[in-house]
Coordinates of C-alpha atoms in Angstrom, one line a residue:
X1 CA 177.7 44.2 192.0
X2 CA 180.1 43.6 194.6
X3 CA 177.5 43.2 197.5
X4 CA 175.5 41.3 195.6
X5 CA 178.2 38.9 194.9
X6 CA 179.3 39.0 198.7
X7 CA 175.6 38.4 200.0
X8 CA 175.5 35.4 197.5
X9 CA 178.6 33.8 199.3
X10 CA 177.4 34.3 202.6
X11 CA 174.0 32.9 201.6
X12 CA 176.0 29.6 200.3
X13 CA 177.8 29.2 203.1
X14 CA 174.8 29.3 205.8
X15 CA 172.1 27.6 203.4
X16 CA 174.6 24.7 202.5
X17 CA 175.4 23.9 206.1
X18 CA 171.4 23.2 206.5
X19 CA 171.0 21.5 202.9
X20 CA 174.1 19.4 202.6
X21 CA 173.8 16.0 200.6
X22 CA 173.7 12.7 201.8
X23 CA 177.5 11.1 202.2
X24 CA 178.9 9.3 199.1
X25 CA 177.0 6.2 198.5
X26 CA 173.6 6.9 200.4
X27 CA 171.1 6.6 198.4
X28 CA 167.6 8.6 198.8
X29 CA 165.0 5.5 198.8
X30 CA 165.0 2.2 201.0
X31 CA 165.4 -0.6 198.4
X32 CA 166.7 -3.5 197.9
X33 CA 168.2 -5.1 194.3
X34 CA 166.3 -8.5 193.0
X35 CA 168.2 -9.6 190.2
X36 CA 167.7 -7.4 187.5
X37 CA 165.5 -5.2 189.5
X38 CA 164.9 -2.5 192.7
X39 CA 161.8 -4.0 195.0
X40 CA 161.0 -0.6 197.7
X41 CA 158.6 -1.3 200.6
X42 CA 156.2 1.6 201.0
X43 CA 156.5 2.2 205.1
X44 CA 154.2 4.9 204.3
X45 CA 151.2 3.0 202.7
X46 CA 147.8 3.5 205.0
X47 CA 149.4 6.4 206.2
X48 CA 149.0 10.2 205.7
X49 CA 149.9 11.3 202.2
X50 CA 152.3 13.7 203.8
X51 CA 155.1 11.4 205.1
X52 CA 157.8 11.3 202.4
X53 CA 159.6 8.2 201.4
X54 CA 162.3 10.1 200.8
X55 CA 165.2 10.1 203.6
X56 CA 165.6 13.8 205.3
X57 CA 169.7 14.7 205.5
X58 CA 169.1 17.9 207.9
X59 CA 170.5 15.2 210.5
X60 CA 173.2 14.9 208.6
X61 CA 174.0 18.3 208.0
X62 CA 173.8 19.6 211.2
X63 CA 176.8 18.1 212.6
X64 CA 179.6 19.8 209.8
X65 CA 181.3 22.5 211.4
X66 CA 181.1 25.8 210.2
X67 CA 184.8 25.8 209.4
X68 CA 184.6 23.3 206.7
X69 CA 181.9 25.4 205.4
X70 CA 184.2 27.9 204.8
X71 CA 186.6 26.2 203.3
X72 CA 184.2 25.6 200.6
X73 CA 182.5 22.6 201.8
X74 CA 184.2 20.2 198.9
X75 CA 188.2 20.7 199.6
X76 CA 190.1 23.6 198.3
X77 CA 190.5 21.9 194.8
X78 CA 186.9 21.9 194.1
X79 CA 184.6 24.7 193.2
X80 CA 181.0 24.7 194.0
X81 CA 178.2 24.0 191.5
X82 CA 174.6 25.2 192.3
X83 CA 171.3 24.6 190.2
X84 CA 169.3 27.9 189.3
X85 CA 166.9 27.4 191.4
X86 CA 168.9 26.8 194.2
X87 CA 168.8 29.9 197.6
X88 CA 172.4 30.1 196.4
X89 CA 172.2 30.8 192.3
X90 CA 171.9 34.2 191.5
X91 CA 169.1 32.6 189.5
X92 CA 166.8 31.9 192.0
X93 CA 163.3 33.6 191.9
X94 CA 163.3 33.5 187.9
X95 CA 161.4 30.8 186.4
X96 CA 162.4 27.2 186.1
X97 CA 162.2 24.9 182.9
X98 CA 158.9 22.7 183.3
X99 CA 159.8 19.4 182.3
X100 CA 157.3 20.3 178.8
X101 CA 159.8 23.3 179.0
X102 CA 162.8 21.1 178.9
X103 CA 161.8 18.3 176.7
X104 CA 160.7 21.4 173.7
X105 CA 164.0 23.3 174.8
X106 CA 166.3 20.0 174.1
X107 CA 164.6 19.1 170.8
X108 CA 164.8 22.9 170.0
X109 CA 168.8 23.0 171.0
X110 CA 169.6 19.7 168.8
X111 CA 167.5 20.7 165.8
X112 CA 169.9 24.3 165.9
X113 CA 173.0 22.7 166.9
X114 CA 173.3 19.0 165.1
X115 CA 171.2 20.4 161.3
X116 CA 171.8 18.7 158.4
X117 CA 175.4 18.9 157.3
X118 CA 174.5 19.8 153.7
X119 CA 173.0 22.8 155.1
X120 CA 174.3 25.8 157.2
X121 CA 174.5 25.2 161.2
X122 CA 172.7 27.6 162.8
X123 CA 174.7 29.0 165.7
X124 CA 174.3 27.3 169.2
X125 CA 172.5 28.8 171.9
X126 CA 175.7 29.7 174.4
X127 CA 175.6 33.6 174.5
X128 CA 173.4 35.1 177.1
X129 CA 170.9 36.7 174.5
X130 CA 170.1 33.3 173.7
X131 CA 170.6 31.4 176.9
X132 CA 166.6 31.5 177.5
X133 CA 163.8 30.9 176.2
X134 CA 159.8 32.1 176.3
X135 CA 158.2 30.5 179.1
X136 CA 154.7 29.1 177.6
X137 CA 151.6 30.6 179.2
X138 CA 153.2 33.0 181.4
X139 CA 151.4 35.8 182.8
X140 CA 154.7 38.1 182.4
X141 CA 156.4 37.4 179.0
X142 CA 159.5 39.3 180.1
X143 CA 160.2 36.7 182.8
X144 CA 162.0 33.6 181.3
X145 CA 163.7 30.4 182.1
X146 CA 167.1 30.3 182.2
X147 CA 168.1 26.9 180.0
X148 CA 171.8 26.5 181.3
X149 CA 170.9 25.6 184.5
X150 CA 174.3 25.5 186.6
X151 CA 176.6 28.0 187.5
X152 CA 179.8 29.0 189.2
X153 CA 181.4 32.1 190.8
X154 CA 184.3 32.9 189.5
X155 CA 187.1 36.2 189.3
X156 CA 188.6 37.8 186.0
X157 CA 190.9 40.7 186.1
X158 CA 193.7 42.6 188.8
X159 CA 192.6 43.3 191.3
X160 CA 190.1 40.4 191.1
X161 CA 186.3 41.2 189.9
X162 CA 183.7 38.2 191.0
X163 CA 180.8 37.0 188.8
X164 CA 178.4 34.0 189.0
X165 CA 178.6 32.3 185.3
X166 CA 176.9 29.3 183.6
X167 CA 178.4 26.2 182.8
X168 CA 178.8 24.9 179.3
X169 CA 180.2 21.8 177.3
X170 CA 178.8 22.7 174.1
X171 CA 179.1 26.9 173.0
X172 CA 180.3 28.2 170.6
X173 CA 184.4 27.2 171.7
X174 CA 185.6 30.0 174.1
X175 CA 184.1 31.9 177.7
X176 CA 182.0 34.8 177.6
X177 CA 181.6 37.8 179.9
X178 CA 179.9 41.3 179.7
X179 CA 182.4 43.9 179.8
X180 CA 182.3 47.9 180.3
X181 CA 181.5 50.3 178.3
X182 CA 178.1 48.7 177.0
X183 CA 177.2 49.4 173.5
X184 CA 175.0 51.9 174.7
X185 CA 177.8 54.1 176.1
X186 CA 176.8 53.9 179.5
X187 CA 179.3 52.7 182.2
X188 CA 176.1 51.8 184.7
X189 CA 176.0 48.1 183.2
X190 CA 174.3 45.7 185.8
X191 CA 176.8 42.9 186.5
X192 CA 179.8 43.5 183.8
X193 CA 183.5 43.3 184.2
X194 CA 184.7 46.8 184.0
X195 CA 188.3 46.2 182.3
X196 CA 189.3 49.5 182.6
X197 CA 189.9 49.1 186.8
X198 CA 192.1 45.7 185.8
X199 CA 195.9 46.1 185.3
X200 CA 196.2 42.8 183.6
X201 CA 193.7 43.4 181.0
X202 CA 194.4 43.5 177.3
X203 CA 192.6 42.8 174.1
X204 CA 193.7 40.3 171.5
X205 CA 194.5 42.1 168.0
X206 CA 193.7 40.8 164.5
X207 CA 196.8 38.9 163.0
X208 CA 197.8 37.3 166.8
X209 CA 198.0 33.9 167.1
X210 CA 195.6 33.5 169.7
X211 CA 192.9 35.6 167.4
X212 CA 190.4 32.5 166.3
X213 CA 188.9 34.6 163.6
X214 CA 189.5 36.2 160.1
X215 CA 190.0 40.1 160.5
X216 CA 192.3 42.1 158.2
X217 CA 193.0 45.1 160.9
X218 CA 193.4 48.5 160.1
X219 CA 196.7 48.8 158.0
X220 CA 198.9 49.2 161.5
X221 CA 197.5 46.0 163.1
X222 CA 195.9 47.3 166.2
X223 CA 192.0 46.7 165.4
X224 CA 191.0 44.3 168.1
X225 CA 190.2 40.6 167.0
X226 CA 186.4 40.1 166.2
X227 CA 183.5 37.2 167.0
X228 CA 183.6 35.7 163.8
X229 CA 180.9 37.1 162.0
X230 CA 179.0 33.5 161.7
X231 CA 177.8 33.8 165.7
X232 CA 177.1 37.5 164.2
X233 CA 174.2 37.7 166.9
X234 CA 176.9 38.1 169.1
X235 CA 178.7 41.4 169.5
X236 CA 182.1 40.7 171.2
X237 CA 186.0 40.7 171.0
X238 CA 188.6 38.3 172.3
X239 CA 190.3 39.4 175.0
X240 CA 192.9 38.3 177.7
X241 CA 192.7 38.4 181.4
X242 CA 193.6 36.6 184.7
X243 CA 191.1 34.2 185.8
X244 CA 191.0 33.0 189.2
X245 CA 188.4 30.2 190.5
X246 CA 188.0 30.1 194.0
X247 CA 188.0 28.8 196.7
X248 CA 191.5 27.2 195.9
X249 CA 192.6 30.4 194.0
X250 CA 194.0 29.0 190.9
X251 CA 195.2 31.6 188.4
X252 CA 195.0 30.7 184.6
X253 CA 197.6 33.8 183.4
X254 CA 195.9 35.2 180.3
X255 CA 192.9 33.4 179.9
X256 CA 191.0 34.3 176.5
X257 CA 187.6 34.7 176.3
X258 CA 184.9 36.8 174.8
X259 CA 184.1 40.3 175.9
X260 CA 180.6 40.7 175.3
X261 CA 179.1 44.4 174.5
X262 CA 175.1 44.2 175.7
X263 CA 172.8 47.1 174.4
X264 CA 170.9 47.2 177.8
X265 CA 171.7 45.9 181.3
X266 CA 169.2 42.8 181.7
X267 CA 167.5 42.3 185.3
X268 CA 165.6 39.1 184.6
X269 CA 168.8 37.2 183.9
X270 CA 171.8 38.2 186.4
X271 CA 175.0 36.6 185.6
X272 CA 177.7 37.6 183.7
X273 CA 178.5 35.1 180.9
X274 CA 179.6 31.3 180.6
X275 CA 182.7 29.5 181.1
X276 CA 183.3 27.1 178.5
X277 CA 184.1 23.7 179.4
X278 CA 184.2 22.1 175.9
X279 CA 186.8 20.3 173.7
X280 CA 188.2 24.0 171.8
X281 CA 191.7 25.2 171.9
X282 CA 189.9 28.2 174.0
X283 CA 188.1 26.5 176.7
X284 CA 188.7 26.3 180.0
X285 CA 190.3 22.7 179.9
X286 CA 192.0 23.8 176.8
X287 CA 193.8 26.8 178.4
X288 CA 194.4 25.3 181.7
X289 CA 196.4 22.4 180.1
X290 CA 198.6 24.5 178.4
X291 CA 199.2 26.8 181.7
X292 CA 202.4 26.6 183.5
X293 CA 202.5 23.0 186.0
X294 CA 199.6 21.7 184.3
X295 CA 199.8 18.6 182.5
X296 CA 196.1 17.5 181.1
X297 CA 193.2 19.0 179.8
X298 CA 191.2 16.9 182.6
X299 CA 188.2 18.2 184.7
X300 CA 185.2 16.9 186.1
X301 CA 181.7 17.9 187.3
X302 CA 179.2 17.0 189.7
X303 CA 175.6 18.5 189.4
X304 CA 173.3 18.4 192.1
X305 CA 169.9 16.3 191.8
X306 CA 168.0 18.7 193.4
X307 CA 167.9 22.9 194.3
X308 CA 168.7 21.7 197.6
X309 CA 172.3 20.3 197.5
X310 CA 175.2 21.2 195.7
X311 CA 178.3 19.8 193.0
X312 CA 181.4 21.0 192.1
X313 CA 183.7 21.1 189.4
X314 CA 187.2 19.7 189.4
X315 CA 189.8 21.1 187.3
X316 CA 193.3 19.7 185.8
X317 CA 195.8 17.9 188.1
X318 CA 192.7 18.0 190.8
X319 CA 190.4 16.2 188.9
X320 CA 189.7 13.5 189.5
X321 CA 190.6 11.0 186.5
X322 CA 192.8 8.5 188.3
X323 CA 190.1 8.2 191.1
X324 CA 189.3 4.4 192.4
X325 CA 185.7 4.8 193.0
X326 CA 185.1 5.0 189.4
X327 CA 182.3 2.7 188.4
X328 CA 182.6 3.0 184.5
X329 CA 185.0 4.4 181.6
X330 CA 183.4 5.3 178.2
X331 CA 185.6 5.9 175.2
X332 CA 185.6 9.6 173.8
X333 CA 185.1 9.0 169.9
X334 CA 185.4 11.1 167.3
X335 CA 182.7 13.6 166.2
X336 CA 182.8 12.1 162.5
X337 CA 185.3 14.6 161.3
X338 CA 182.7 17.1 161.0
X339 CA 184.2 20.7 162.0
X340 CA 181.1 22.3 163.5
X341 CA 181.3 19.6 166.6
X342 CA 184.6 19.1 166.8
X343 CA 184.6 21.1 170.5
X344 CA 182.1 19.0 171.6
X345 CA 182.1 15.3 173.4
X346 CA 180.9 12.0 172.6
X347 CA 181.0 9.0 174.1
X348 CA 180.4 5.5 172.0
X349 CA 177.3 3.9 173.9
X350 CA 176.4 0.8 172.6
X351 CA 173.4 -0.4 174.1
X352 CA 171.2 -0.3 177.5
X353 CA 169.9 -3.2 179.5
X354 CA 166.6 -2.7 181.4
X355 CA 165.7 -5.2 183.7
X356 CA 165.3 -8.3 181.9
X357 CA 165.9 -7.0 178.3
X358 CA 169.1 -5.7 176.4
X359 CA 168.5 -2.5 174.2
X360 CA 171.1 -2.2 171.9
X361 CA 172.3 1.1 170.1
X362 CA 173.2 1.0 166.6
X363 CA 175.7 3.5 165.2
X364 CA 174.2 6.5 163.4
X365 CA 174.2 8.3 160.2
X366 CA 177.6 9.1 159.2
X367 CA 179.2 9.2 162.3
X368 CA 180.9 5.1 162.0
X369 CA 180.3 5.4 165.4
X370 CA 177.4 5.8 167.4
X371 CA 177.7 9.7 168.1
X372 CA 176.4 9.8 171.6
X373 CA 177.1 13.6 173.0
X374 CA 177.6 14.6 176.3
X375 CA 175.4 18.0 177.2
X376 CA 175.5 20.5 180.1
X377 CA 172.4 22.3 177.6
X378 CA 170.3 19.7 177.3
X379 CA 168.0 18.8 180.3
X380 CA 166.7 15.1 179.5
X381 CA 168.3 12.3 177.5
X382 CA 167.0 11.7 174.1
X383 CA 167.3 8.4 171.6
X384 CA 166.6 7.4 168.6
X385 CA 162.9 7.2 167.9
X386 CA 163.5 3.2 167.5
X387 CA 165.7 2.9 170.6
X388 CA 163.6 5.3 172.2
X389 CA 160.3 3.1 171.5
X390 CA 162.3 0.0 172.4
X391 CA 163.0 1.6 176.0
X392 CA 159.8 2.5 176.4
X393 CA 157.5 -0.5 175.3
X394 CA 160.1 -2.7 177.7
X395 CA 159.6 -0.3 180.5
X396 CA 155.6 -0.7 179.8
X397 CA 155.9 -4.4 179.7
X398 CA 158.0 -4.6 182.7
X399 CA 155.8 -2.1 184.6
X400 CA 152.2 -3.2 183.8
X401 CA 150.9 -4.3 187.1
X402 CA 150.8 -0.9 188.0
X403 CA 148.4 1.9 186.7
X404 CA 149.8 3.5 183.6
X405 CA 148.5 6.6 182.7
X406 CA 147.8 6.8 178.9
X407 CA 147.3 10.2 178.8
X408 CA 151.1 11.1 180.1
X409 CA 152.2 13.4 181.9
X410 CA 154.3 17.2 181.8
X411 CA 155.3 16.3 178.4
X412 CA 156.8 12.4 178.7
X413 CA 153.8 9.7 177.3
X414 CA 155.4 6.7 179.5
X415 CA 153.9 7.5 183.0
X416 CA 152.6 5.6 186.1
X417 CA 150.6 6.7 188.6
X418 CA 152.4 5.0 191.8
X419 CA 150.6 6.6 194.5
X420 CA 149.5 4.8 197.5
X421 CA 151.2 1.1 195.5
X422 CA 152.1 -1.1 198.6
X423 CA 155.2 -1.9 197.2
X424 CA 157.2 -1.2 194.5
X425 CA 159.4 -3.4 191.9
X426 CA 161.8 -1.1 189.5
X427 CA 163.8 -2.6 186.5
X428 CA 167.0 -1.7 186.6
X429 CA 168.5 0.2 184.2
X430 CA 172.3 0.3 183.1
X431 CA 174.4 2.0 180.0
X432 CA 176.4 0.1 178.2
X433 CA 179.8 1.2 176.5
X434 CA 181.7 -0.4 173.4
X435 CA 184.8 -1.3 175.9
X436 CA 182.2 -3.5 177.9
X437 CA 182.0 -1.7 181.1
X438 CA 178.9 -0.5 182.5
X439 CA 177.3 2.4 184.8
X440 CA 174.5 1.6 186.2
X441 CA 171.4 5.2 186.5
X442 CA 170.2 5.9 189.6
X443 CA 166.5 5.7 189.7
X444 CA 165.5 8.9 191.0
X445 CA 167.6 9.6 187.3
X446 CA 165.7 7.6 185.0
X447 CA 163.0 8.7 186.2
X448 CA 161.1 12.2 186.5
X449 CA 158.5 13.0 189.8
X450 CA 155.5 14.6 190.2
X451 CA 156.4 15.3 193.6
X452 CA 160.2 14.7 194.2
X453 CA 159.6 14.4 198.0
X454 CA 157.4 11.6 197.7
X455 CA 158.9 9.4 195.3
X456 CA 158.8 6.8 193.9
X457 CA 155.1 6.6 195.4
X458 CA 154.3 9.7 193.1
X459 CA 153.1 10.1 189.5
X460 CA 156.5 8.8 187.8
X461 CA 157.4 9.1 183.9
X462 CA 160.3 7.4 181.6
X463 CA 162.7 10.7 181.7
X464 CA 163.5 9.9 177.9
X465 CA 162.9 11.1 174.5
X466 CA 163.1 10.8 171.2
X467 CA 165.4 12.4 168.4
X468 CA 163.7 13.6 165.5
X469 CA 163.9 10.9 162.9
X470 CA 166.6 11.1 160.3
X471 CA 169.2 13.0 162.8
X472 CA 172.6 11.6 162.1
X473 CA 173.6 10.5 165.5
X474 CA 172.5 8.1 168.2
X475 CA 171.9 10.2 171.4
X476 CA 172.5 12.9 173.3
X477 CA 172.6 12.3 177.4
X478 CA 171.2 15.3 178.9
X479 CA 171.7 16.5 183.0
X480 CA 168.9 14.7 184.9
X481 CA 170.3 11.5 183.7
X482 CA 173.8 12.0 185.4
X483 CA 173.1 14.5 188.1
X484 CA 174.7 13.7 191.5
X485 CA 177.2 11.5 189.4
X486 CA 180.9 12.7 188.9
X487 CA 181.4 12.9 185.0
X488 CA 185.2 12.8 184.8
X489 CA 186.6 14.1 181.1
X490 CA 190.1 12.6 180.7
X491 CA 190.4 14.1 177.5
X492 CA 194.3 13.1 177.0
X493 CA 193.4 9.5 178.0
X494 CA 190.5 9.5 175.5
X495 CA 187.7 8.2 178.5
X496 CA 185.6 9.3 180.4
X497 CA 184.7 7.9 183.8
X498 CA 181.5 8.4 186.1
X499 CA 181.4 7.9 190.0
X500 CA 177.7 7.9 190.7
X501 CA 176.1 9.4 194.4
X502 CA 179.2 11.8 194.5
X503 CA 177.1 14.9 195.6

């Protein structure tokens, strides 16, 4: 596990000199804002459909020393982000979500995780039995997609123990990691934290304040505290453990977090657990504010657009939350008082503008506000159906002198075929929050490529969807809307702010 680990870092540190983004601000596509819209000159129209549109950053790259590499490439406060399907994830080489993939996984993840509250909810999908799903048609159904898509390398335990995790804002409220001695007994667990070879480790027992969950004990209060038995398809116990996030080697003193038993070491899917970035008195955030010399429960991501750069995540007094290249604040809102999303966030959204036409967003359900979530686990950004329709039928209008395909395309039914168009007019489109700023989506954001390296002269669909009807809030915003944009969480201020083009 350890070489693997090692070979990982060394692979980040030569791919990413060769693969760096663009600088802060560039943006991928010449173009030029009209008014309301984006006109792009094809320069490669009458040539060979090879030539891509897109600009190359090798040039770029090529002149950053290896010594900021290792430094970690983003500053000593910042740790590095990379997609699955990146040379650097230890993800890469398993299958990716298909954008059909993605839309039926989103729709799938919101049905679970946002059911009817005069029913039970069904637990989320944040433990790494149910991080994946089946990938349709696959000629080996023991290969899946992974459906958190991002993850991190960080250390638990003295001496430190390294392991890549996935990111999540939504789970079930605390970290989880595979731990030694499986269920099975055996100590020969691929990719688990063996606890017994860390001085610092120690389990949290049933009646301790930091135990989450109901348990009794045994009559001399040593039994370990449980899961709670409503994510009972998850076999754990809390524990507590130094965890260190490199490169800038912060140490969060007895971190808690969920020490996962599996029945059988699983190839196909080699990481170690999650690290939970949501709104719970366990998170990361959570725990990191209450640390010694910390003072907010602030952090902030970027994800990288594409396998071939990377983010970064932020945490506490180095995030970024005071930052003056912030384009936009939203407010945080409340979840509607409902318990079973109180860790999660949500953002009041009150409308869109697409080129010439507003799009507003009516509050939802019973939320009194309009209940719009903020998702690591959800891939592509979904309205509903009567904003969604509104969205799309403007984006037809405003799009009709080129060829719309009818028949859609990977899943999305708003498509044009752009291919070989001599030039190129895009509405623009921007978000619109209740304290009247707004943030402006990128377009290689709002919209989804056939072939990324040639667009926007490519087969391009709406990235959009819609809720099911009669779900009780008003959106959820999934990654590919906000990837390469910083997403700020300034949970104490009650905002959150977004610096687009940051990696």
């Amino acid at each position: 596990m350890t070489n693997s680990v090692a070979s990982l870092s060394v692979c980040c540190l030569i791919v990413l000199v060769l693969l760096l983004p663009a600088p802060h601000g560039a943006s991928s596509h010449t173009s030029h804002e009209l008014g309301s819209g984006q006109f792009f000159p094809n320069k490669t129209h009458g040539k060979s459909s090879g030539n891509s549109q897109q600009a190359s950053t090798v040039s770029t790259a090529t002149t950053t020393s290896s010594s900021s590499i290792a430094t970690g490439l983003l500053g000593n406060n910042k740790l590095p982000i990379v997609h699955q399907q990146s040379p650097c994830s230890p993800l890469h080489g398993l299958p990716s979500l298909t954008a059909a993939d993605g839309l039926h996984h989103d729709a799938s993840l919101i049905r679970r995780r946002f059911s009817s509250k005069s029913s039970p909810v069904a637990p989320p999908a944040s433990s790494l039995a149910v991080t994946i799903i089946p990938t349709n048609g696959s000629s080996d159904p023991t290969r899946k997609p992974v459906t958190l898509q991002y993850s991190v390398l960080v250390s638990y335990g003295t001496p430190e123990q390294q392991f890549p995790v996935l990111l999540d804002t939504s789970s079930i409220g605390m970290s989880l990691l595979r731990c030694k001695p499986c269920a099975s007994g055996s100590d020969d667990c691929h990719l688990a934290f063996d606890t017994s070879r860390s001085s610092t480790f120690a389990h949290v027992l049933c009646g301790s304040p930091d135990c989450p969950t109901n348990c009794s004990g045994d009559g001399d209060g040593d039994s370990f505290c449980p899961l709670d038995s409503t994510y009972s398809i998850i076999d754990g116990a809390f524990a507590e453990d130094v965890l260190t996030l490199a490169p800038s080697s912060k140490a969060i003193e007895n971190f808690r977090f969920v020490c996962l038993d599996v029945d059988e070491p699983d190839d196909d899917l080699p990481v170690a657990g999650t690290l939970d970035l949501s709104r719970d008195r366990n998170s990361l955030p959570s725990q990191l504010s209450s640390s010694p010399g910390q003072a907010t429960a602030a952090f902030s991501y970027c994800l990288p657009k594409s396998p071939s750069s990377q983010g970064y995540l932020s945490l506490a007094v180095d995030a970024t939350v005071r930052h003056d290249k912030v384009t936009a604040h939203a407010p945080l809102v409340s979840n509607g008082g409902d318990p079973e999303l109180a860790s999660m966030y949500f953002i009041d959204l009150v409308g869109m503008s697409l080129g010439v036409d507003d799009i507003p967003i009516p509050p939802a359900g019973s939320f009194g506000n309009n209940g719009v979530n903020l998702d690591l686990g959800t891939t592509f950004t979904k309205l509903t159906p009567e904003v969604y329709m509104t969205l799309r039928d403007s984006f037809r209008k405003q799009m009709s002198q080129n060829n719309h395909s009818l028949l859609g395309f990977d899943g999305f039914d708003t498509c044009f075929n752009l291919t070989g168009v001599r030039d190129l007019a895009m509405p623009l489109l921007w978000f619109k929050f209740s304290n009247g700023e707004r943030l402006l989506i990128d377009l290689d954001q709002m919209l989804y490529y056939d072939d990324p390296a040639a667009a926007p002269f490519t087969m391009a669909c709406l990235a959009f969807s819609s809720l099911d009807a009669g779900d009780s809030f008003s959106a959820v915003i999934g990654t590919h809307t906000l990837a390469s944009t910083e997403v700020i969480y300034d949970v104490a201020g009650g905002k959150v702010g977004f610096i687009p083009r940051s990696c």
